[in-house]
Short mmCIF file of C-alpha atoms and ligand atoms in Angstrom, two decimals:
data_model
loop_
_atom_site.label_atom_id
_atom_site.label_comp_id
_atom_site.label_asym_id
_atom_site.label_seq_id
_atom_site.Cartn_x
_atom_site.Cartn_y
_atom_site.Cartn_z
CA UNK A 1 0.00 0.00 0.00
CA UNK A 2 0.96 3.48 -0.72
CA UNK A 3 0.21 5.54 2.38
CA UNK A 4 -0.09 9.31 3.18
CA UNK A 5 0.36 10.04 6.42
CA UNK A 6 -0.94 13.50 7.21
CA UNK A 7 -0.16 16.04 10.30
CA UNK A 8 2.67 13.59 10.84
CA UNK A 9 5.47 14.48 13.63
CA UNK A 10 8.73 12.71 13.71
CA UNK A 11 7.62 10.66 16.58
CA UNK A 12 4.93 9.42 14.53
CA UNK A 13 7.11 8.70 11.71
CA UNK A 14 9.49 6.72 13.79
CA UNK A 15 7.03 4.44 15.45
CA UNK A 16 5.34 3.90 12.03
CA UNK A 17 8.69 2.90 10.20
CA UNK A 18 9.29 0.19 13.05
CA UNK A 19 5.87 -1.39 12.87
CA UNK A 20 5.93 -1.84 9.05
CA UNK A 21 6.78 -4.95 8.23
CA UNK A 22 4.93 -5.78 5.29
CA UNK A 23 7.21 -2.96 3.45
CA UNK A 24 4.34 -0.40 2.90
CA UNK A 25 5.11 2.87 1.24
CA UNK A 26 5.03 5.49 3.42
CA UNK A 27 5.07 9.13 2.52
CA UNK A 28 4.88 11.78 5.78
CA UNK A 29 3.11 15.43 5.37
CA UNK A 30 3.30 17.28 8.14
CA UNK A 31 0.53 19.13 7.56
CA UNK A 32 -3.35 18.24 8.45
CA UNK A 33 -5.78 16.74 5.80
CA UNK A 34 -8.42 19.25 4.49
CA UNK A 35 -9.56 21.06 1.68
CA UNK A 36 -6.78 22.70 0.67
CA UNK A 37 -4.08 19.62 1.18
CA UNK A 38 -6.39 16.93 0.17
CA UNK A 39 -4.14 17.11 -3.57
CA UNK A 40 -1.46 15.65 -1.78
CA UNK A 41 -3.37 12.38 -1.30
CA UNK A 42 -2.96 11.96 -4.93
CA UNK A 43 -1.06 8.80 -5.89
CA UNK A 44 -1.70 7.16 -2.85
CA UNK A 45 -3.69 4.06 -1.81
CA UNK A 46 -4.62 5.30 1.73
CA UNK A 47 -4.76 8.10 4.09
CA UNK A 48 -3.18 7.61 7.82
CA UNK A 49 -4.73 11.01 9.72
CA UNK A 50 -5.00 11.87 13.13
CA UNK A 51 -7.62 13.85 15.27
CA UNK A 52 -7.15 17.14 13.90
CA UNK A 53 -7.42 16.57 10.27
CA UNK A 54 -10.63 17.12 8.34
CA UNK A 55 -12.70 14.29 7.06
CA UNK A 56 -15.69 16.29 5.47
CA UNK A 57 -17.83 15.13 3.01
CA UNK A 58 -15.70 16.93 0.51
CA UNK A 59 -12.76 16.17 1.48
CA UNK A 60 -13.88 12.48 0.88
CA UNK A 61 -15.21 13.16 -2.41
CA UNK A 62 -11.46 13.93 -3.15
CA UNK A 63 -10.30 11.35 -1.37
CA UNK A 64 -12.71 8.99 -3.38
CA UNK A 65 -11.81 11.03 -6.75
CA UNK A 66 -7.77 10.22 -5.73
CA UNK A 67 -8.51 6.21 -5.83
CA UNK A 68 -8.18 6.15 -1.73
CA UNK A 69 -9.38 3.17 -0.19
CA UNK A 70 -8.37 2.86 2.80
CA UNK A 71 -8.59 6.39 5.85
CA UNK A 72 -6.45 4.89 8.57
CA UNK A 73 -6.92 6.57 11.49
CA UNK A 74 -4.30 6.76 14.50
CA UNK A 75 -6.55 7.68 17.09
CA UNK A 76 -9.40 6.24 19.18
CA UNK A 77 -11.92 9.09 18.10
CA UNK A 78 -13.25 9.59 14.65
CA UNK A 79 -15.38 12.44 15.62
CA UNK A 80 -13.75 14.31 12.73
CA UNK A 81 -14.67 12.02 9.87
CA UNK A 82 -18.05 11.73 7.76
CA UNK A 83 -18.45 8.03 8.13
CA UNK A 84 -21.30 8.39 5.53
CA UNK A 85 -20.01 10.06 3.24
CA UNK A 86 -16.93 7.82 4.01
CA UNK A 87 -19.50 4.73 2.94
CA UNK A 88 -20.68 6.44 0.01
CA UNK A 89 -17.61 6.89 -1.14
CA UNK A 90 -16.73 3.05 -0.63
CA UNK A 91 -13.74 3.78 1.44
CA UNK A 92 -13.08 1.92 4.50
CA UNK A 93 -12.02 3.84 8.20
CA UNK A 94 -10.15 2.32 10.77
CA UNK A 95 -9.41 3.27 14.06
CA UNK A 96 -7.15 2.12 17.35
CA UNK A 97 -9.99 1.74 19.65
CA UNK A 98 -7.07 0.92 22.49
CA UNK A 99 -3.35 1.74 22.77
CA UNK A 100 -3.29 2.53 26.43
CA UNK A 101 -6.14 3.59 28.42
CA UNK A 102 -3.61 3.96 31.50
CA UNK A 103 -2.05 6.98 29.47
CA UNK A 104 -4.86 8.90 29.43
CA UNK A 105 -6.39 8.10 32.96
CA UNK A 106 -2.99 8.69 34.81
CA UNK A 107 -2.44 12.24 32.82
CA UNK A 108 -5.94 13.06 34.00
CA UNK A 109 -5.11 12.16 37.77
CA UNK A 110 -2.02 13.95 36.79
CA UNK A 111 -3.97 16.84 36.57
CA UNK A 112 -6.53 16.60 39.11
CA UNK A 113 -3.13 16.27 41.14
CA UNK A 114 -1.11 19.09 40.05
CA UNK A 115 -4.27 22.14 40.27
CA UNK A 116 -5.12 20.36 43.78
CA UNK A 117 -1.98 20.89 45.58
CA UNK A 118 -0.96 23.79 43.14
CA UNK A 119 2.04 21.98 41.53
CA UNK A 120 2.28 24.52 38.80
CA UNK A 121 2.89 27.83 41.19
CA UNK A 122 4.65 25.97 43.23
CA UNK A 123 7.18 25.30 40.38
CA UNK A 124 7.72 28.74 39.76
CA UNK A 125 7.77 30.24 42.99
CA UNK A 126 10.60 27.89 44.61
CA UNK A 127 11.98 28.40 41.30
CA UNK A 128 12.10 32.60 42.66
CA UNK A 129 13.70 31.58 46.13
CA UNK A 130 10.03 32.17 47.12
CA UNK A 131 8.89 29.59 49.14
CA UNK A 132 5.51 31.51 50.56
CA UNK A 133 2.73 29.00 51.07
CA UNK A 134 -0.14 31.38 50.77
CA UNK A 135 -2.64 30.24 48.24
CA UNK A 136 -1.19 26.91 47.57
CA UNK A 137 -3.60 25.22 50.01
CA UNK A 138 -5.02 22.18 48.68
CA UNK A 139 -7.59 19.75 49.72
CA UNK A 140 -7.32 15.40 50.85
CA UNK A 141 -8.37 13.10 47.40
CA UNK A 142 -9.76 10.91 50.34
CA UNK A 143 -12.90 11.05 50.51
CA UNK A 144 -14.46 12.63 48.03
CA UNK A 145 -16.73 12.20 45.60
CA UNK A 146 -15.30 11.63 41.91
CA UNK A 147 -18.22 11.63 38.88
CA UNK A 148 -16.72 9.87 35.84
CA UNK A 149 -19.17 10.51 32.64
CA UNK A 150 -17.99 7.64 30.26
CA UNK A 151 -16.85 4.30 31.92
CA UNK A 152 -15.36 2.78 28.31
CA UNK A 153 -11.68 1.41 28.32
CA UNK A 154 -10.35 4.96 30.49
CA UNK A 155 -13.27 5.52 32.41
CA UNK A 156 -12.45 2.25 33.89
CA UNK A 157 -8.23 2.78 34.44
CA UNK A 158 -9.26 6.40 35.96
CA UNK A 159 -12.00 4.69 38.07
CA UNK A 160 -9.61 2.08 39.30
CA UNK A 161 -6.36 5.07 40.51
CA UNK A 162 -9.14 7.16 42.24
CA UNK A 163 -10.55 4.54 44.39
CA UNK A 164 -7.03 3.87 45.04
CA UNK A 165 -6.86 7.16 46.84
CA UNK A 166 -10.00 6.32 48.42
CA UNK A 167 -12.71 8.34 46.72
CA UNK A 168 -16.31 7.57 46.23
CA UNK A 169 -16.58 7.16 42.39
CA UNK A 170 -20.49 7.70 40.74
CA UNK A 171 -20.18 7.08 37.14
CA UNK A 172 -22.65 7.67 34.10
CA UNK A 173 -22.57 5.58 30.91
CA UNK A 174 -25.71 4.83 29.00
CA UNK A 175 -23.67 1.12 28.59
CA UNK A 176 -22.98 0.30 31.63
CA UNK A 177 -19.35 -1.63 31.69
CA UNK A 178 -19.95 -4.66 33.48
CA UNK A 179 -16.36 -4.95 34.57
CA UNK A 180 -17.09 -2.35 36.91
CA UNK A 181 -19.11 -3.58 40.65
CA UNK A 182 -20.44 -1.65 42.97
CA UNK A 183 -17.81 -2.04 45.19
CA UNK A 184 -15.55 0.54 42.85
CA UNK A 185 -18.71 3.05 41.55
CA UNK A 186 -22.66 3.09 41.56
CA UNK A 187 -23.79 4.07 38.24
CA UNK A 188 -26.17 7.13 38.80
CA UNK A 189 -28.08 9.58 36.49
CA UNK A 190 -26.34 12.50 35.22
CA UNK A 191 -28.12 14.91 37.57
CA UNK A 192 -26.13 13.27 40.66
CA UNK A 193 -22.89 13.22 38.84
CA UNK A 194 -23.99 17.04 38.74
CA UNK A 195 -25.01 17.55 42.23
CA UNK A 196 -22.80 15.20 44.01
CA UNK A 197 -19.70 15.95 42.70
CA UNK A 198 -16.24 17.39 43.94
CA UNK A 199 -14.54 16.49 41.34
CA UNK A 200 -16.15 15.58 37.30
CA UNK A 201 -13.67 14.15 34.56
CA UNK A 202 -15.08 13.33 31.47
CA UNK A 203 -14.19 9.85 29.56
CA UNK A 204 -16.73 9.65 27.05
CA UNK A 205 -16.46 10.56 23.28
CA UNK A 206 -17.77 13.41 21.43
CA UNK A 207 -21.45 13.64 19.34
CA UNK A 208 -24.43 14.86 19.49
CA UNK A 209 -25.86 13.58 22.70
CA UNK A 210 -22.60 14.86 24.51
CA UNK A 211 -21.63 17.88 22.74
CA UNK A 212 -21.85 20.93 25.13
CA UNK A 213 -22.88 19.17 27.88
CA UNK A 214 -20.92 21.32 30.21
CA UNK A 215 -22.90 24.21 29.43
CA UNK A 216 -24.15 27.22 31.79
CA UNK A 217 -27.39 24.37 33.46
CA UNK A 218 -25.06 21.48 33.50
CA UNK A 219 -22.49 23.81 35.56
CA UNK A 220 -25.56 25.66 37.89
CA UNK A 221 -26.52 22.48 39.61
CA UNK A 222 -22.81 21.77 40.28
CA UNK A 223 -21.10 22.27 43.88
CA UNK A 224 -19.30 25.46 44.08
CA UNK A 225 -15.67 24.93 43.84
CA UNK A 226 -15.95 21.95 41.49
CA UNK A 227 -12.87 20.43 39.82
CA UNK A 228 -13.49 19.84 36.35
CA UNK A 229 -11.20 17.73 34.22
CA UNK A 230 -11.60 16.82 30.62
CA UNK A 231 -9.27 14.30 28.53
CA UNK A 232 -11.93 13.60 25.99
CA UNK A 233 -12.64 16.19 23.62
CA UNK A 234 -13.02 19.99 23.93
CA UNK A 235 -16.42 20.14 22.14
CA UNK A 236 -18.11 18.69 25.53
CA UNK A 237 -17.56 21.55 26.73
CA UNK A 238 -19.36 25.22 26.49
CA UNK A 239 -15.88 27.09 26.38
CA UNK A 240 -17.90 30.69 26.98
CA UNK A 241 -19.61 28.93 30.10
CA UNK A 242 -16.86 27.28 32.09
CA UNK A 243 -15.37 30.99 31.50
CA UNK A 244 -18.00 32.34 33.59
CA UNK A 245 -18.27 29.83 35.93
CA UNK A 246 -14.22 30.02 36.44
CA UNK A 247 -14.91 34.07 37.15
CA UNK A 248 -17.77 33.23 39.41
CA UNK A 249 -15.64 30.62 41.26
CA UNK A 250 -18.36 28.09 40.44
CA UNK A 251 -15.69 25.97 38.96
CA UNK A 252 -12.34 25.65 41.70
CA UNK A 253 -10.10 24.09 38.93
CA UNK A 254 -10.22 23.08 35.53
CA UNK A 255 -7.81 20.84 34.15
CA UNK A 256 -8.13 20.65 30.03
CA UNK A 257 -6.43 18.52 27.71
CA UNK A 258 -8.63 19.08 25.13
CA UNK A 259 -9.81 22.35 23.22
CA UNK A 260 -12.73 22.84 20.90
CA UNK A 261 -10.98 25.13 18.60
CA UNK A 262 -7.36 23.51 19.00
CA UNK A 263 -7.34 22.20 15.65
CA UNK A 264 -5.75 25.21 14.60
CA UNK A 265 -2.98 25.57 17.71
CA UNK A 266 -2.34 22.28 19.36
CA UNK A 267 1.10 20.05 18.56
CA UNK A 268 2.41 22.75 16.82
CA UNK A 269 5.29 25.23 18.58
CA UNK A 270 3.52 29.14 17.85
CA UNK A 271 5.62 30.57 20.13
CA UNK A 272 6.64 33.34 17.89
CA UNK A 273 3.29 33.94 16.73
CA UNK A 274 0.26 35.93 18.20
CA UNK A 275 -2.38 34.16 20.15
CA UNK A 276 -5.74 35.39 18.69
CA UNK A 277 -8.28 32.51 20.23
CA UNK A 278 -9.68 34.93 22.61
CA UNK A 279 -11.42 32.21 25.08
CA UNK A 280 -8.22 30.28 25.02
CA UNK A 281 -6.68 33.47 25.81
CA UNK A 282 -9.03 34.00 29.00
CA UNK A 283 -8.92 30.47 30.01
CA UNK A 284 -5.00 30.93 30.48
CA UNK A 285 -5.13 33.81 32.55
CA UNK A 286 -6.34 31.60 35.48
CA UNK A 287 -4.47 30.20 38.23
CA UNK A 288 -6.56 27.51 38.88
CA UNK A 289 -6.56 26.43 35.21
CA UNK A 290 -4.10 23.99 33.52
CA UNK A 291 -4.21 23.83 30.08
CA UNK A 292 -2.30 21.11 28.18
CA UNK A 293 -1.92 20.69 24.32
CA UNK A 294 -3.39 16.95 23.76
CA UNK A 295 -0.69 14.94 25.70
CA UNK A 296 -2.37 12.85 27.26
CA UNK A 297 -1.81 9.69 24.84
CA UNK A 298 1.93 10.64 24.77
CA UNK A 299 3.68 7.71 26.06
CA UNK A 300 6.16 5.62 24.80
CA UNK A 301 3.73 2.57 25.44
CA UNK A 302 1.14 4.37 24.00
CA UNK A 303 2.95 5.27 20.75
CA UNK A 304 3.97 1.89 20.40
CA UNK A 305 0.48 0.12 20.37
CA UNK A 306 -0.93 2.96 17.79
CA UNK A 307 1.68 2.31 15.81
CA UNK A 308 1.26 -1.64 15.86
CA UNK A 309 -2.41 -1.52 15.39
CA UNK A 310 -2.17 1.52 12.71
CA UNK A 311 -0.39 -1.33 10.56
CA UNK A 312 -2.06 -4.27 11.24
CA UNK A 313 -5.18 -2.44 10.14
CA UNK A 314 -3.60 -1.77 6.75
CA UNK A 315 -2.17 -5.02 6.65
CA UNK A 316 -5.47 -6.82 6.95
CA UNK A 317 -7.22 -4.33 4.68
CA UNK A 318 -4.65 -5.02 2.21
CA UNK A 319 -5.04 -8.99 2.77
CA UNK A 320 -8.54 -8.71 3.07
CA UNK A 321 -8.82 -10.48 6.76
CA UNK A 322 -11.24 -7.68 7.73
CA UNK A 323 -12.11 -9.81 11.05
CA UNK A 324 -8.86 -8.76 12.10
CA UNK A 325 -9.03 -4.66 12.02
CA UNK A 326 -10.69 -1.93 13.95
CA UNK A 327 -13.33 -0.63 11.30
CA UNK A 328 -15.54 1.78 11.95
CA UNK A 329 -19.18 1.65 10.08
CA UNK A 330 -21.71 4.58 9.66
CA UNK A 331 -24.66 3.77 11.92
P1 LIG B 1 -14.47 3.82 24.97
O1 LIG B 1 -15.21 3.70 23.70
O2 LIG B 1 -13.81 2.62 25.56
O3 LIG B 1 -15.43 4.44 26.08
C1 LIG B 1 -16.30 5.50 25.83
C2 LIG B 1 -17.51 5.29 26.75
O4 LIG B 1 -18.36 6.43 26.60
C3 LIG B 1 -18.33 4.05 26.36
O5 LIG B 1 -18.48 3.22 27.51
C4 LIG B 1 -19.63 4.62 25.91
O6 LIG B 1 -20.74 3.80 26.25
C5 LIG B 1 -19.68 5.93 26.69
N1 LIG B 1 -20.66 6.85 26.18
C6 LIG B 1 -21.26 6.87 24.96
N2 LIG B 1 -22.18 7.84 24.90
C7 LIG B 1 -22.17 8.45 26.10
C8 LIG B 1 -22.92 9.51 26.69
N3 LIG B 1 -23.88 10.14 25.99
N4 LIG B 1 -22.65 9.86 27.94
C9 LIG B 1 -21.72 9.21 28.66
N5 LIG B 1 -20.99 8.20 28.18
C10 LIG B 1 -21.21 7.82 26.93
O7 LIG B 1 -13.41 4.99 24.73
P2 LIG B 1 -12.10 5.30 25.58
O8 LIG B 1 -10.95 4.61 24.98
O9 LIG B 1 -12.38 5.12 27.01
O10 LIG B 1 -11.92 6.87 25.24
C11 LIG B 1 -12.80 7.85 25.76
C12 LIG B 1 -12.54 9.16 25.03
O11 LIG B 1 -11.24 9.62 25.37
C13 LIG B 1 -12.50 9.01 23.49
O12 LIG B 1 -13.78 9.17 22.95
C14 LIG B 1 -11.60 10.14 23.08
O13 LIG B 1 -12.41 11.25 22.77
C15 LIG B 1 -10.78 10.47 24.32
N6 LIG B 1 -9.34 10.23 24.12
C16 LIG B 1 -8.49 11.26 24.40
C17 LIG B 1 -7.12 11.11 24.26
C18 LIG B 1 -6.16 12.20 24.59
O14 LIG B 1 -4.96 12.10 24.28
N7 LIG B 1 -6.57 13.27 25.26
C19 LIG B 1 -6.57 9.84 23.77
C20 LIG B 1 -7.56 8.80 23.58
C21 LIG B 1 -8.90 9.01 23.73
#
């Protein structure tokens, strides 16, 4: 297979030359799949694209017009492709449903951890011989009440690490995982997870029936001082909302991974350049806010098993042996 790997970093690049070993072709653009780069899939037998690139319905029509067959994804979500149009165009989508669900649930502890005790000022003020410990009160994990919406493959791992520190877990899931007992959470309705909650972290992917759903009601029936973590993706939450619940101190900490409009920002260095995403802007100006740029896959392990499963989805799509590889159908 010829392959086109789009908004590909050299990490990717190395991890993806040591899994191929059915000799593949290869060919790595660093930029993301859209409109205006979809040309460059020309030649090419399949597209390997990550969760910022753009799977439109046009972009597929090109993709179909370019002889594509195969859209590869790297990534557990494929919020960002048009599986329909995707069918229509007879092109087959693949995903890594699971490279390592302990990556994400430990960089979400991670930071639940780091606003709670106030890692990140802590840093810099020891850093200024300042060693002050006004403001930097935190609170004990033990004992309280964690509400996990989405108890899939991380759900779970983050479930597991917070009873660890001895926190009541409710969890939401409209499938129930039955690996999980009562013993480590009670499944509840989302209103509890709303009321009853010190901390919320969300685990559950994004579509219609989650999209927003930290918006300005979701956030009014929540405790003040809430901790409010998302690893999942940014459009779950009402970016203009948690805003004004961060300035009314409705919401104690907020610990993003995720961004709604980081497509344009995130895994690139703009250092030099201007920031001009006003909310992201805002959100940054808070103390009790950490911000970071999609990380929390990034581990070696991690890169390895996206990597392994990235190829053995081509591989069987090339052999035909589609019992062996992730697809992903239109409903
Ligand atoms: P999963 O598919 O194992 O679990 C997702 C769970 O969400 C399922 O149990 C599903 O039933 C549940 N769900 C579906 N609709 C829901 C709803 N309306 N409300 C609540 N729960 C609902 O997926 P996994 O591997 O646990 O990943 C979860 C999310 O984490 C992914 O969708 C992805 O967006 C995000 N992710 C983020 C990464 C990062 O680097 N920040 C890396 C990998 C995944």
């Amino acid at each position: 297979m010829r392959v086109a790997v789009f908004s590909s970093k050299p990490y990717d690049e190395n991890h993806l030359i040591q899994a191929n070993k059915h000799n593949h072709h290869f060919s790595f653009f660093e930029s993301h799949l859209d409109e205006t780069t979809v040309a460059l899939s020309q030649g090419f037998d399949a597209v390997c694209c990550f969760v910022n690139d753009t799977l439109n319905a046009d972009v597929i029509k090109h993709l179909e017009d370019n002889g594509i067959k195969l859209i590869a994804m790297r990534c557990a979500g494929f919020n960002n492709v048009d599986l329909e149009a995707a069918q229509k165009a007879n092109i087959t989508v693949t995903r890594v449903p699971e490279y390592s669900p302990y990556a994400v649930a430990e960089h979400a502890v991670a930071l639940i951890l780091a606003l709670n005790r106030n890692i990140h000022r802590a840093y810099n003020r020891v850093r200024e011989n300042n060693y002050a410990l006004d403001g930097l009160m935190g609170f004990d994990l033990h004992g309280k009440t964690i509400g996990v919406i989405g108890t899939g493959k991380i759900g779970l791992a983050f479930i597991k690490i917070m009873r660890g520190f001895g926190c009541t877990v409710n969890c939401y899931d409209p499938y129930p995982n039955p690996e999980i007992t009562p013993v480590m959470a009670n499944y509840v309705g989302l209103e509890k997870i709303w009321t009853d909650s010190d901390i919320v972290s969300l685990h559950c992917p994004l579509m219609d029936a989650t999209n927003h759903m930290i918006n300005q009601e979701t956030l009014a029936q929540m405790k003040d001082g809430v901790t409010l973590i998302n690893t999942s993706r940014g459009g779950l939450i009402d970016t203009g909302a948690v805003i004004s619940a961060l300035k009314s101190g409705k919401i104690g900490n907020l610990g993003l991974d995720v961004y709604e409009e980081e497509a344009e920002l995130f895994f690139e260095n703009n250092s030099n350049k201007i920031l001009y995403d006003d909310q992201l802007a805002r959100l940054l100006s808070f103390l009790n806010v950490i911000v970071t740029g999609h990380q929390a896959f990034f581990t070696a392990e991690a890169l390895t098993a996206i990597a392994q499963v990235t190829l053995n989805n081509i591989d069987g799509f090339t052999e035909g042996n589609f019992d062996t590889i992730f697809q992903v159908n239109a409903e």
